[in-house]
Short mmCIF file of C-alpha atoms in Angstrom, two decimals:
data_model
loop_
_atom_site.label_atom_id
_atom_site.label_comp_id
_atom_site.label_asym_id
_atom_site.label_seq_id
_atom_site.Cartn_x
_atom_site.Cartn_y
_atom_site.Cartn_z
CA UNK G 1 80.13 120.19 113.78
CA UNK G 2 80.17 117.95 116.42
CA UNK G 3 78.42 114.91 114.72
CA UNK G 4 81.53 113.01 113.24
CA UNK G 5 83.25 112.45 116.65
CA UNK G 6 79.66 111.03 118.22
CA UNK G 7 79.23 108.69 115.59
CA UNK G 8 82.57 107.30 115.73
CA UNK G 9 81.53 105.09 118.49
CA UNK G 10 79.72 101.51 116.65
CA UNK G 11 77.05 101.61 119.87
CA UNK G 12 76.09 105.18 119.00
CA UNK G 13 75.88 104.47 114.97
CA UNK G 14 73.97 101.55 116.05
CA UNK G 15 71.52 103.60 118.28
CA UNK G 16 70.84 105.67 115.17
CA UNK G 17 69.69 102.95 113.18
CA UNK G 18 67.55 102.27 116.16
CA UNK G 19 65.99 105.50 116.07
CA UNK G 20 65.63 105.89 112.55
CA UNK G 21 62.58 103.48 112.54
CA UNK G 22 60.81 104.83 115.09
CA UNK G 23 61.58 106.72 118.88
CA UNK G 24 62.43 105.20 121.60
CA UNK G 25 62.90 104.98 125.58
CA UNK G 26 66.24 103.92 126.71
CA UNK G 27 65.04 100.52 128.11
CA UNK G 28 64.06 99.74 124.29
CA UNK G 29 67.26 101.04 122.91
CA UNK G 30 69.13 98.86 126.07
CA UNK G 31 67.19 95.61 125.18
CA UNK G 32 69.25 95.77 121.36
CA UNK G 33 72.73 95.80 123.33
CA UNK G 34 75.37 94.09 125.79
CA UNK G 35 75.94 96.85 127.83
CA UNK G 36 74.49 98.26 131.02
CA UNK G 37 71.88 101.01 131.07
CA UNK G 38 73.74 103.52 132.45
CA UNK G 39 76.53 102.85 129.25
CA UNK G 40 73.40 103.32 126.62
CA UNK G 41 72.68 106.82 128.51
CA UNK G 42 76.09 108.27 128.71
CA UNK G 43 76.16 107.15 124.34
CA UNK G 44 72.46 109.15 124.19
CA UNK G 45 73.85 112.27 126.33
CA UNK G 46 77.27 112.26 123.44
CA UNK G 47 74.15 112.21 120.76
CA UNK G 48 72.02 114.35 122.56
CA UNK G 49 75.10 116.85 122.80
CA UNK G 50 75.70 116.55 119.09
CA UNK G 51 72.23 117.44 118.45
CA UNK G 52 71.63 114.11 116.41
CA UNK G 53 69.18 112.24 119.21
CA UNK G 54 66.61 114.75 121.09
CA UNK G 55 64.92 113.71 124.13
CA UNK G 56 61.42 114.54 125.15
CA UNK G 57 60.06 113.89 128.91
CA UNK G 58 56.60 111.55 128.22
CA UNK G 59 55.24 110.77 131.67
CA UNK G 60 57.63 109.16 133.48
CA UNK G 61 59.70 108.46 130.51
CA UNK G 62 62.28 109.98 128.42
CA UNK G 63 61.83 109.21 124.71
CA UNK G 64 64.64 109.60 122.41
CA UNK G 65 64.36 110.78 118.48
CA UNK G 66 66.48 110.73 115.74
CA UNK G 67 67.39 114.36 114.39
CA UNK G 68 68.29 114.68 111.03
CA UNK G 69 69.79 118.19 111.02
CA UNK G 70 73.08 117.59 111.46
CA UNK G 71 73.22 114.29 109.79
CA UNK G 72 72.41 116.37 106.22
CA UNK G 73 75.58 118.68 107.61
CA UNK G 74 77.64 116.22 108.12
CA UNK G 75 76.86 114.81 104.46
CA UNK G 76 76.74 118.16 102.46
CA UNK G 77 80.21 118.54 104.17
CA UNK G 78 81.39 115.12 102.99
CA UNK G 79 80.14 115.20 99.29
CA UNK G 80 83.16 117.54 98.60
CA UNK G 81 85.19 114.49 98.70
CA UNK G 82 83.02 112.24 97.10
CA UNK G 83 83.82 113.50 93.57
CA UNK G 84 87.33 112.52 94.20
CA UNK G 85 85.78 109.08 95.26
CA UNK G 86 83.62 108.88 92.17
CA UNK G 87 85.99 109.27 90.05
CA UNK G 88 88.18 106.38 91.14
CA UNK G 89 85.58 104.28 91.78
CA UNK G 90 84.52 104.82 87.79
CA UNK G 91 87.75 104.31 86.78
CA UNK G 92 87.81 101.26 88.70
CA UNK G 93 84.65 99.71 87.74
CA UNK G 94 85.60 100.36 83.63
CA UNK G 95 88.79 98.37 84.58
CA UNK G 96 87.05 95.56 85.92
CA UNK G 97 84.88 95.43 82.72
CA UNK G 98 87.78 95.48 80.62
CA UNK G 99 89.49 92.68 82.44
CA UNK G 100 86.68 90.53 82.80
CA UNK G 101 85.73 91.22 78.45
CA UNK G 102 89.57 90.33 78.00
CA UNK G 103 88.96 87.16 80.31
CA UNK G 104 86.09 86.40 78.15
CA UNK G 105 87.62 86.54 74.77
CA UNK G 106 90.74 84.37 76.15
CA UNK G 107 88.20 81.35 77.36
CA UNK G 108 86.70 81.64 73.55
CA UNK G 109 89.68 81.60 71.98
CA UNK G 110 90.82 78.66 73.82
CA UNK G 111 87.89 76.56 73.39
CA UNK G 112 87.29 77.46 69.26
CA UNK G 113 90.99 75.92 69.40
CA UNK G 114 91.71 73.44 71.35
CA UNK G 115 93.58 71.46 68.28
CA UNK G 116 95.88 74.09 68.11
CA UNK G 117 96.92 74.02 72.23
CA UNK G 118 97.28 70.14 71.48
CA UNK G 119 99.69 70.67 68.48
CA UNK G 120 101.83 72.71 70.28
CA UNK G 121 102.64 70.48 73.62
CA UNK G 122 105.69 68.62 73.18
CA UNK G 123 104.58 64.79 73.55
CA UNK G 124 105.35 62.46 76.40
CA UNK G 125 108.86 60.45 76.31
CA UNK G 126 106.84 56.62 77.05
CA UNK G 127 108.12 55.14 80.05
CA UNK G 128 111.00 52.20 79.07
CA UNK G 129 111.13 49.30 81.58
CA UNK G 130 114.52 50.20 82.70
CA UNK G 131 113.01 53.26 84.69
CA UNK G 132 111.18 51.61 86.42
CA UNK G 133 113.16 49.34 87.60
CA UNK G 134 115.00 49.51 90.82
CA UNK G 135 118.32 48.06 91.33
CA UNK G 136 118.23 45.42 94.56
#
């Protein structure tokens, strides 16, 4: 499976997304980035290698398609670990529910009793004169 190690590169995942709306030649898929022509064809030739882009000779051009082959490998390879991930990201979501229902209840409770919070604060010693003033 040589797929992961082609689309580690951002340019090449971004290539992809290129393709995936329609095919291209490589002076459309140059146009969408900051780096020379000959750069976007050596990132094609990795896909091309990988068996994720295919190029067909049109004329005088080379047009470049997305293949999804090894794209559904690469993800019915992954999914084995995405139970794991599933799982935790449950588990997570059910704990932010909880917190943010235990969040709720506090905010209710505080406002159906804000006597209560009052009746408990210890009340301000007043201010005498002789703090404030300041020896000369």
């Amino acid at each position: 499976m040589k797929a992961p190690a082609a689309l580690a590169d951002p340019v090449r995942r971004e290539i992809l997304v290129l393709l995936s709306t329609r095919p291209r030649n490589v002076s459309d898929i140059t146009g969408h980035f900051d780096v020379s022509r000959p750069a976007v064809s050596r990132h094609l030739r990795v896909l091309r290698e990988a068996g994720i882009v295919i190029a067909e000779d049109r004329g005088r051009e080379r047009i470049y398609r997305l293949e999804t082959a090894p794209l559904i490998e690469l993800r019915q390879w992954l999914e084995q670990f995405s139970n794991r991930w599933e799982h935790r990201l449950d588990a997570l979501e059910t704990e932010v529910h909880r917190t943010r229902r235990e969040r709720r209840r506090q905010g209710r409770s505080r406002a159906e009793a804000p006597e209560a919070t009052e009746a408990t604060e210890a009340p301000e010693a007043p201010e005498t004169t002789e703090a404030k003033e300041k020896p000369a």
